């Protein structure tokens, strides 16, 4: 893995408990950065923080809670100053079936975390950065290849990530000419808890460590659109050239992602009440 010098000295990472979040935190901490670790599993965050005493702070708000995220930002800025990197990485995934009324709660919660979450994460730091126009900060949103096109049985996740991609496009346009840069990351399949229960082929499966390295290197180089790995982006674009009915037929023949309550499904924090299988 080529060594890339990271310019980041002050970072905020949401979803720091997950595979990609932990890998991002470890690489930034190894490079000497101060890191705000944001997640819902304090034990995991404490283990990460123990690797770099004095350079981390732990926060456990719901990323969809704007008041909680504003308090987090104010506390971190007071402790460490304005960040030069904010990564909105928190995300959840799960199968979705429109015919199941209980799955409407799944879609609502997924949109709260995957789409509203990045906005509530960025908002207080955008305000603070605009008050210091010379300050440079990279805002990174972790979307997904799944946001490029809808997939059967995965409507909630695809909608949340597709919406995130469009939100980041809008934010990028708003930030042109300022010290804020906006970066859209579209991973394919990463070897994490979110994909562990998948029952279908996952071409280009990537380790969280390799993904984190490529993500940070891409942002450091100023790339606004990052696909992990690159070849999965080309494959997705190639498939999109097929007539829609052929593409849909191909995807419908594949096993669907497990829904909440089914074997292999990942938990969605804050989902209340959880739907049955």
PDB file of C-alpha atoms in Angstrom, residues 84 129-130 132-139 175-182:
ATOM      1  CA  UNK A  84      -9.774  20.465   8.700  1.00  0.00           C
ATOM      2  CA  UNK A 129     -15.742  27.761   9.030  1.00  0.00           C
ATOM      3  CA  UNK A 130     -17.582  30.609   7.305  1.00  0.00           C
ATOM      4  CA  UNK A 132     -13.081  32.155   9.474  1.00  0.00           C
ATOM      5  CA  UNK A 133     -12.929  32.416   5.651  1.00  0.00           C
ATOM      6  CA  UNK A 134      -9.232  31.528   5.426  1.00  0.00           C
ATOM      7  CA  UNK A 135      -9.742  28.211   7.210  1.00  0.00           C
ATOM      8  CA  UNK A 136      -9.718  25.164   4.950  1.00  0.00           C
ATOM      9  CA  UNK A 137     -11.872  22.134   5.728  1.00  0.00           C
ATOM     10  CA  UNK A 138     -12.830  19.048   3.727  1.00  0.00           C
ATOM     11  CA  UNK A 139     -16.401  17.825   4.181  1.00  0.00           C
ATOM     12  CA  UNK A 175     -19.123  26.046  -1.112  1.00  0.00           C
ATOM     13  CA  UNK A 176     -17.283  26.879  -4.343  1.00  0.00           C
ATOM     14  CA  UNK A 177     -14.801  29.672  -3.789  1.00  0.00           C
ATOM     15  CA  UNK A 178     -14.670  29.185  -0.020  1.00  0.00           C
ATOM     16  CA  UNK A 179     -12.256  27.286   2.188  1.00  0.00           C
ATOM     17  CA  UNK A 180     -14.702  24.386   2.295  1.00  0.00           C
ATOM     18  CA  UNK A 181     -14.372  21.496  -0.137  1.00  0.00           C
ATOM     19  CA  UNK A 182     -16.986  18.741  -0.506  1.00  0.00           C
TER      20      UNK A 182
END
